Amino acid sequence: MSTSTPRLASTPQNPQPPDSWDFMLPCPPSRNNFGSADFSSHGLIAFPSGSSISIVDSRSMQLLSSFPIPPPSSSSSSSSSSSSLFVTSVRWTPTPLSRDLLSSEPSSSHLLLAAGDCLGRIALLDFRLKTAILCFEADCKLGIQDLCWVQSRHDFSLLAVIEGPSTLSIYNTYMGRCIWKYDAYPEYFSCIRRDPFDSRHICAIGLKGFLLSVTVHGEYEDNVVIKEFQIPTESKELQKLEKDATGASTSPVSALFPRYVARFAFSPLWRHILFVTFPRELIVFDLQYRTILFSSPLPRGCSKFLDVLPDPNNESLYCAHLDGKLSTWQRKPGEQVHTMSSLEELMPSVGTTVPSPSVLTVLLCQSDSALQNISRSCSDVCSSSLAEDFDHSFDFWEESTIISKTHVISISDDGKIWNWLLTTEGNADTQRVNEKLGSVKDDNAISFAETKANTTASSNNLELERQTENDGRSYLSSSTFNQENITIKICLVGQLQIISSTVTILAVPNPSLTASLARGGNTPAVAVPLVALGTQNGTIDLIDVSANAVASSFSVHNGTAVRGLRWLGNSRLVSFSYSQVSEKTGGYINKVVVTCLRSGLNKMFRVMQKPERAPVRALRASSSGRYLLILFRDAPVEVWAMTKNPIMLRSLALPFTVLEWTLPTVPRPAQNAAARQQSVEAIDETATPTKSSTSDSSGTGTEASLDDTSESFAFALVNGALGVFEVHGRRIRDFRPKWPTSSFVSSDGLTTAMAYRLPHVVMGDRAGNIRWWDVTTGHSSSFNTHREGIQRIKFSPYIPGDSSRGRVAVLFCDNTFSIFDLDSPDPLNNSLLQPQCPETLALELDWLPLRTTKNDPLMLCIAGTDSSFRLVEINVSGKRLGHAPHLRTTERFRPMPLCCPILLPTPHALALRMILQLGVEPSWFNTSSTTIKKRPHFIPGASSSSGDLRTYMIDLPPIGDTAVPEMLLKILEPYRKEGCILDDERAKLYASVVNKGCAIRFAFAAAMFGETSEALFWLQLPQALKHLMNRLLNKPPSKGHVSEPLPEVDETSMLSRITSKGKPAEKMGRDVMGQGQLRLMAFDQKELWECANERISWHENLEGEEVSQNRVHELVSVGNLEVAVSLLLSTPPESSYFYLNALRAVALSSTVSRSLHELAVKVVAANMVRADRSLTGTHLLCAVGRYQEACSQLQDAGCWMDASTLAASHLKGSDYARVLQRWAGHVLRTEHNIWRALILYVAAGALQEALAALREAQLPETATMFILACQEIHAEIIASLDVTDDESPSFKENLQHLPGLDPQSEDVISAGEYFGQYQKKLVHLCMDSPPFFD
């Protein structure tokens, strides 16, 4: 196969993330990002924004971090820049949190993120390190359409990639090597997804209906097995788009046809079922039958389909549409038929711009499904935690019952991330579910209860089954819901705003002493930690740099780009835009607006009745905010006094090239606490405004006395002449500076940039020269930067004690920037080029004046050409500039704590996991924090970090070191004080389940760290052990027991059924709302039989010989031989399958009834034809009652689900256990699903094999918790048994220990010793890792 050259990034042992990535806001996502986004099992959202990747916490809706992918290599960078580079696909790794501490060091492999871009590059990024650990590009260098992980081993995953329009490749991410490639030309691949039932299996869908199924059995090309399918769909519109396409044919499909989308999703509840959406069609496709089960055209009034999202908790489908709407589809019971039940808006019409923003992608939160299953596992939790949600205060429990809650995330191209809560409600029927199970409508059909007629149980077994039905964990909800009574409600529960559009301008407040607050009074304005960004769509985004978030957004210019922006003090902004009337007549409409940040009001001034000859070129506001210069293109400059009603003072008809107001010069003492509280956002801020050179030292005065103050501005003319003007009240006069020598005036370059802070004026020209001039002494100097022309120069803030007054940031015309110290003897050699972020090209830059001491780092604000915003720290300690230390003096402010345990350092995350598993008192989550005390789950009780913290533990573990929990609690104390362990909802749920047993605590801990499969395993463990105990307690059938004879079959009814293609008359009326993903862990015979029987009804209306063979196989598996015989006898004589079907019909009919057997012989004798088929021996074995051999034959053929269904229908006791145990080995070794394998091992009674699987997977603490859970559940079962008098007194003693888990066994003892070593290593690692707070 073709190989690529990977570029490995050298990662130090303790790397420090770049500070500029911690203080970065990305540009809004666009269609160039292909609508890519991914939701991790931990609740983290990753989505691309231009050339960067953003990570958001879905529960608190806070931006965690944004960082760019590595820049292109030198060979490809010439053809692309950051503004034309787009990340097109992202995908979280499925690797769980590593718990192997004894053989390897802690890693952040669970936070890896794969990303692909439009240049065909693939990067493997470490979110915690914010570093690319691998970056490679394929030889074809085609853009990346989609990514998907596929598991080849239990500890290793490959990366499947759609490259270009029609190429599917699989890469080894360790080496960056392509191991397999498939070209589907002329098909267009649209997306790729992984099978939730089999991590080795992926599928890719094409726009024309081509479906490719890929199963990976190893790491080499020969280990890849494919199947090809074709889904019929209408493609006339696509053919027209192909003719009209202007893009290159090698571009990905989302670049060629951005509004023609095909998506699919695996059903999380039913194996082999796919939900597919084409632009105008919704399809349910069965991979096993290779056919469509259901198809629905686009409903009238709905826009084209964008994506399809199946709900993991119930049988609902959510379809996103291109117009920003979300349709909900409900499945009819017993059928794969879906009907649309609701249509909701994901883009509210109120408060949005015109035209309305577009929804780019919609995601479904999968992380809450495990918590909802935990809630359903406790009867008292179902009515409290699931019903009450602090995000949704309205309560409808009097009229309806909440079935499930699902969070949907939508991302729009205006930089907004929306968090929607979908609530499924229904009116419960009074009839119990267990009254419906097993009931069938056809009198001749065999119910599930009748298949158990040959089994008798002891009194202990019956009692145990009775407890299973009444313990609140019956797998099905206690109430059923009619589809007509189910309603979907949607409400907005959270929103995150990033930069709303392409950035055009940046403005930083730097008020002088004479700038007063907008609400009146003589209090001077403080320098606030706010930055204003003007955007392409006419909005102004206000950035709170202390929180790295958009504080507010103002729609000012209604779709016209903001071309100039300046602060007036610290609470007002002035901006301008212009639009050309027409190209023929010329003329411009200039719009200058003052925006009050407190009230949000926009006020236009300088309103003209007709278009003007020249557009506004720039705005320059004085540091006090009292004066404003409006520069025009080839027109005089206007000087305005920015009073309540702005007044134009005069017009200056000089050919200015640049001009700048003087910055505050003399530093002022720090603001007191009262002045700090008068900032815009009422947050902690540090003020460093300074006095004007001519202002009064007191800073007070009336409106009349303000005329006594003056401010000055420096300028350069087209001919190179320089000057300084002073504005005094309403008068403008010459400042009369001391001029430099004549040789200072440059003739080789026009002055293009200027900075002015008394007494220095610094200028740059288009030849790259930097010159500075002292206006009081006339001294001057210059040097050449040997770079392109200079676009902007900014003085750095000055603090008493600084070693230099002459630090400037210089932005060049090629969008690079440097920092120079003009007070040094050689500024060029002492410069700092592109600090901290060499991949960033700057559009605008300015300093943030928030320093209070000379040891504080300089803060440089950068608006990148990729429309991102960054805050870069520059260290100024010492004489030489350098990078700021990682330990910052400015703390990151967040409006609420981040309660995401997966973000903790790996040792601390494992410590919290162990504490949650062992059980901690709910009062431990309470702190002295005011925010925490307001939480609804607050439980009275003092919590202190002093004393014996072990008193907070529910039960100290009987194995391991009893002092370890106390040490772990001390380690977690900083996080507890900050309130960032559990949020309100999860803390309340934990308080409800903490005393319900260790298994449910283990499930909660697994769900908190995004390990849904493990959580489902712990929830099913008690039922698996009860299943095992039922088998151990079961007595052999009595000798006199004779099975009940089956009724005779009426020949007329049978013949009519044969002519009707053998359609069964029974339908299941099962309720699946209460099961959700717990069905993935099904092992019970009743459950397996019901799921298989439900699928049969989906295929009744399908036709074809292959379909008939599959249907017969399903009917035989569930034991419905009568319908199977009728279907076999309906085979026409000309069919190639007739001989084979006739043979099976005769054999199977003999086990049903004598009359059916005779009828079958008659039909076969009349229509004999040759036929053949594999696996038919299975049916013959079933005909003679050899079900054990039939199951083995099915398992040898790879039909594992069919074998389990057949065993569930016909086998009991140890025979059934042998089938389960062999199935468990296949799931563990081949499908690499350890949790599914463990539950099968337990149900089969192979507890030693389950323990060995945990040891082999390097899960020492889970092995110990497994032993504890099994022992606790076993003790509860034994204590609940009702032993009769005729049984031996030693009955309970014989079952005192579970087989294979005797406390004295070597396996159990070694597991305890291994756990002790794990605890010691964990404590040492926790002590060595300092607490981490974002």
Coordinates of C-alpha atoms in Angstrom, one line a residue, residues 814-1115:
D814 CA 3.0 40.2 5.8
N815 CA 1.0 39.8 9.0
T816 CA 4.0 38.8 11.1
F817 CA 5.0 40.7 14.2
S818 CA 7.9 41.4 16.4
I819 CA 8.7 43.2 19.7
F820 CA 11.5 45.7 19.9
D821 CA 13.1 47.5 22.8
L822 CA 14.1 50.9 21.5
D823 CA 16.0 51.8 24.6
S824 CA 18.5 49.0 24.0
P825 CA 21.7 49.7 22.1
D826 CA 20.8 47.3 19.3
P827 CA 17.0 46.9 19.1
L828 CA 17.2 44.5 16.2
N829 CA 19.3 41.9 18.0
N830 CA 17.2 42.2 21.2
S831 CA 13.9 41.7 19.4
L832 CA 11.4 38.9 20.1
L833 CA 10.0 37.5 16.9
Q834 CA 6.6 35.9 16.8
P835 CA 6.5 35.0 20.5
Q836 CA 4.7 31.9 21.7
C837 CA 2.7 31.2 18.5
P838 CA 4.9 31.0 15.4
E839 CA 2.0 29.6 13.4
T840 CA -0.1 32.7 13.9
L841 CA -0.4 35.5 11.4
A842 CA -1.7 38.7 13.0
L843 CA -4.4 40.9 11.5
E844 CA -4.4 43.4 14.4
L845 CA -2.6 43.6 17.7
D846 CA -2.5 45.8 20.8
W847 CA -1.3 45.7 24.4
L848 CA -3.7 45.1 27.2
P849 CA -2.9 47.7 29.9
L850 CA -3.6 45.7 33.0
R851 CA -0.1 45.5 34.6
T852 CA 0.2 46.6 38.3
T853 CA 3.8 45.7 39.1
K854 CA 6.9 45.5 37.1
N855 CA 7.0 41.7 37.5
D856 CA 3.7 41.2 35.7
P857 CA 4.0 39.9 32.2
L858 CA 3.1 42.0 29.2
M859 CA -0.2 41.0 27.7
L860 CA -0.4 41.2 23.9
C861 CA -3.8 40.9 22.2
I862 CA -3.8 39.4 18.7
A863 CA -6.5 39.2 16.2
G864 CA -5.3 36.5 13.7
T865 CA -5.8 36.3 10.0
D866 CA -7.7 33.1 10.8
S867 CA -10.2 35.3 12.8
S868 CA -9.1 34.0 16.1
F869 CA -8.3 36.0 19.2
R870 CA -5.3 35.3 21.4
L871 CA -3.8 36.7 24.5
V872 CA 0.0 36.2 24.5
E873 CA 2.1 36.7 27.6
I874 CA 5.6 38.2 27.3
N875 CA 8.0 38.1 30.2
V876 CA 9.7 41.4 31.0
S877 CA 11.7 40.4 34.0
G878 CA 15.3 41.2 33.3
K879 CA 16.8 43.2 30.4
R880 CA 15.9 40.7 27.7
L881 CA 12.4 39.9 26.4
G882 CA 11.3 36.3 26.6
H883 CA 8.4 33.9 27.0
A884 CA 6.3 34.2 30.0
P885 CA 6.5 31.5 32.7
H886 CA 3.8 28.9 32.7
L887 CA 2.8 29.9 36.3
R888 CA 0.7 32.9 35.5
T889 CA -0.1 35.8 37.8
T890 CA -3.5 36.3 36.2
E891 CA -6.0 33.6 37.2
R892 CA -8.5 32.2 34.7
F893 CA -12.0 33.2 35.7
R894 CA -15.0 30.9 35.1
P895 CA -18.6 31.7 36.0
M896 CA -19.1 28.2 37.4
P897 CA -16.7 25.3 38.2
L898 CA -15.8 22.7 35.7
C899 CA -17.2 19.4 37.0
C900 CA -15.5 17.1 34.5
P901 CA -13.5 14.5 36.3
I902 CA -11.8 13.2 33.1
L903 CA -9.9 16.6 32.9
L904 CA -8.1 15.9 36.2
P905 CA -4.6 14.6 36.1
T906 CA -4.8 10.9 35.5
P907 CA -3.7 9.9 39.1
H908 CA -6.2 12.3 40.6
A909 CA -9.0 11.0 38.3
L910 CA -8.2 7.5 39.3
A911 CA -8.3 8.5 43.0
L912 CA -11.7 10.1 42.5
R913 CA -13.0 7.0 40.7
M914 CA -11.9 4.8 43.7
I915 CA -13.5 7.1 46.2
L916 CA -16.8 7.0 44.3
Q917 CA -16.6 3.2 44.1
L918 CA -15.9 2.6 47.7
G919 CA -18.7 5.0 48.7
V920 CA -18.4 8.5 50.3
E921 CA -20.9 10.3 52.4
P922 CA -22.9 12.9 50.4
S923 CA -21.9 15.5 53.0
W924 CA -18.4 15.3 51.7
F925 CA -19.4 17.1 48.6
N926 CA -20.6 20.1 50.6
T927 CA -18.1 23.0 51.1
S928 CA -18.1 26.4 52.7
S929 CA -18.5 27.9 49.3
T930 CA -21.5 30.1 48.9
T931 CA -22.1 28.7 45.4
I932 CA -22.1 25.1 46.7
K933 CA -24.4 25.9 49.6
K934 CA -27.0 27.1 47.2
R935 CA -27.1 23.7 45.5
P936 CA -30.4 21.8 45.8
H937 CA -28.7 18.7 47.0
F938 CA -27.2 20.4 50.0
I939 CA -27.2 18.0 52.9
P940 CA -26.7 19.5 56.4
G941 CA -23.5 18.5 58.1
A942 CA -20.1 20.1 58.7
S943 CA -17.3 19.0 56.4
S944 CA -13.8 19.6 57.4
S945 CA -10.4 18.6 56.0
S946 CA -9.0 18.1 59.4
G947 CA -9.4 15.0 61.5
D948 CA -10.0 11.4 60.3
L949 CA -11.4 11.8 56.8
R950 CA -12.2 8.0 56.8
T951 CA -15.4 8.9 58.6
Y952 CA -16.7 10.1 55.3
M953 CA -16.4 6.7 53.8
I954 CA -19.5 4.5 53.7
D955 CA -17.6 1.2 54.3
L956 CA -13.9 0.7 54.4
P957 CA -13.0 -2.1 52.0
P958 CA -12.2 -5.5 53.5
I959 CA -9.2 -5.7 51.2
G960 CA -6.3 -3.3 50.5
D961 CA -4.9 -0.7 52.9
T962 CA -7.6 1.0 55.0
A963 CA -5.5 4.2 55.2
V964 CA -5.6 4.8 51.5
P965 CA -9.1 6.2 51.3
E966 CA -8.1 8.9 53.8
M967 CA -5.0 9.9 51.8
L968 CA -7.0 10.0 48.6
L969 CA -9.6 12.3 50.3
K970 CA -6.8 14.6 51.3
I971 CA -5.4 14.6 47.8
L972 CA -8.9 15.5 46.4
E973 CA -9.5 18.2 49.0
P974 CA -8.5 21.1 46.7
Y975 CA -10.9 20.0 44.1
R976 CA -13.7 19.6 46.7
K977 CA -13.1 23.1 48.0
E978 CA -13.4 24.5 44.5
G979 CA -16.6 22.6 43.9
C980 CA -15.4 20.9 40.7
I981 CA -15.9 17.2 41.6
L982 CA -19.6 16.7 40.9
D983 CA -22.2 19.2 39.7
D984 CA -25.6 19.6 41.3
E985 CA -27.5 17.0 39.3
R986 CA -24.9 14.3 39.6
A987 CA -24.2 14.9 43.3
K988 CA -27.9 14.5 43.9
L989 CA -28.0 11.3 42.0
Y990 CA -25.0 9.9 43.8
A991 CA -26.6 10.7 47.2
S992 CA -29.6 8.7 46.1
V993 CA -27.7 5.6 45.0
V994 CA -24.7 5.5 47.3
N995 CA -26.5 3.2 49.8
K996 CA -28.0 0.9 47.1
G997 CA -25.1 -1.5 47.0
C998 CA -21.6 -1.5 45.6
A999 CA -22.6 -2.6 42.1
I1000 CA -24.6 0.6 41.5
R1001 CA -21.8 2.7 42.9
F1002 CA -19.4 1.1 40.5
A1003 CA -21.8 1.8 37.7
F1004 CA -22.0 5.5 38.7
A1005 CA -18.2 5.8 38.9
A1006 CA -17.9 4.2 35.4
A1007 CA -20.6 6.5 34.0
M1008 CA -18.8 9.6 35.4
F1009 CA -15.7 8.7 33.4
G1010 CA -17.6 8.1 30.2
E1011 CA -17.3 4.3 30.3
T1012 CA -20.9 3.4 29.4
S1013 CA -20.3 -0.3 28.6
E1014 CA -18.7 -0.8 32.0
A1015 CA -21.6 1.0 33.7
L1016 CA -24.1 -1.3 31.9
F1017 CA -22.0 -4.3 33.1
W1018 CA -22.3 -3.3 36.7
L1019 CA -26.0 -2.7 36.4
Q1020 CA -26.6 -6.1 34.9
L1021 CA -24.2 -8.0 37.3
P1022 CA -26.9 -8.6 40.0
Q1023 CA -29.2 -10.0 37.4
A1024 CA -26.5 -12.2 36.0
L1025 CA -25.6 -13.6 39.4
K1026 CA -29.3 -14.2 40.2
H1027 CA -29.5 -16.1 36.9
L1028 CA -26.5 -18.2 38.0
M1029 CA -28.0 -18.9 41.4
N1030 CA -31.3 -20.0 39.8
R1031 CA -29.3 -22.6 37.9
L1032 CA -27.4 -23.7 40.9
L1033 CA -30.6 -24.0 43.0
N1034 CA -32.6 -25.7 40.3
K1035 CA -33.6 -29.4 41.0
P1036 CA -33.8 -32.0 38.2
P1037 CA -37.3 -32.7 36.8
S1038 CA -39.3 -35.5 38.4
K1039 CA -39.4 -38.8 36.8
G1040 CA -43.1 -38.8 36.3
H1041 CA -43.1 -35.5 34.4
V1042 CA -44.5 -35.7 30.9
S1043 CA -44.6 -32.7 28.6
E1044 CA -48.0 -31.5 27.6
P1045 CA -49.0 -32.6 24.0
L1046 CA -49.3 -30.0 21.4
P1047 CA -52.7 -29.4 19.9
E1048 CA -53.5 -30.8 16.4
V1049 CA -53.3 -28.4 13.5
D1050 CA -56.3 -27.8 11.3
E1051 CA -55.4 -28.7 7.7
T1052 CA -57.6 -26.0 6.2
S1053 CA -56.0 -23.2 8.2
M1054 CA -52.6 -24.5 7.5
L1055 CA -53.2 -24.6 3.7
S1056 CA -54.5 -21.0 3.8
R1057 CA -51.4 -20.0 5.7
I1058 CA -49.2 -21.7 3.1
T1059 CA -50.9 -19.8 0.3
S1060 CA -50.3 -16.5 2.2
K1061 CA -46.5 -17.1 2.2
G1062 CA -46.6 -18.3 5.8
K1063 CA -47.2 -15.0 7.4
P1064 CA -47.3 -15.5 11.2
A1065 CA -50.4 -14.1 12.9
E1066 CA -48.7 -13.2 16.2
K1067 CA -47.3 -9.8 17.0
M1068 CA -45.4 -8.8 20.0
G1069 CA -46.6 -5.9 22.1
R1070 CA -43.4 -5.2 23.9
D1071 CA -42.5 -2.0 25.6
V1072 CA -38.9 -1.0 24.9
M1073 CA -38.9 2.4 26.5
G1074 CA -37.6 1.1 29.8
Q1075 CA -34.7 -0.9 28.4
G1076 CA -32.5 1.5 26.4
Q1077 CA -28.9 0.4 26.1
L1078 CA -29.3 -2.3 28.8
R1079 CA -30.4 -4.5 25.9
L1080 CA -26.8 -4.5 24.8
M1081 CA -26.0 -6.6 27.9
A1082 CA -28.9 -9.1 27.5
F1083 CA -28.1 -12.7 28.6
D1084 CA -31.4 -13.9 30.0
Q1085 CA -33.3 -16.5 27.9
K1086 CA -36.5 -14.5 28.1
E1087 CA -34.9 -11.3 26.9
L1088 CA -33.0 -12.9 24.1
W1089 CA -36.1 -14.7 22.9
E1090 CA -38.2 -11.5 23.0
C1091 CA -35.7 -9.5 21.0
A1092 CA -35.4 -12.2 18.4
N1093 CA -39.1 -12.6 18.2
E1094 CA -39.6 -8.8 17.7
R1095 CA -37.3 -8.8 14.7
I1096 CA -39.3 -11.4 12.9
S1097 CA -42.2 -9.1 12.5
W1098 CA -40.0 -6.6 10.7
H1099 CA -39.4 -9.0 7.8
E1100 CA -42.9 -10.3 7.2
N1101 CA -43.6 -8.2 4.1
L1102 CA -40.2 -8.8 2.5
E1103 CA -40.0 -11.1 -0.6
G1104 CA -37.3 -13.1 -2.2
E1105 CA -35.7 -16.5 -1.8
E1106 CA -32.8 -15.3 0.3
V1107 CA -35.3 -13.5 2.6
S1108 CA -37.3 -16.6 3.0
Q1109 CA -34.3 -18.6 4.0
N1110 CA -33.3 -16.0 6.6
R1111 CA -36.9 -15.9 7.9
V1112 CA -37.0 -19.7 8.3
H1113 CA -33.8 -19.5 10.2
E1114 CA -35.2 -16.9 12.6
L1115 CA -38.4 -18.9 13.2

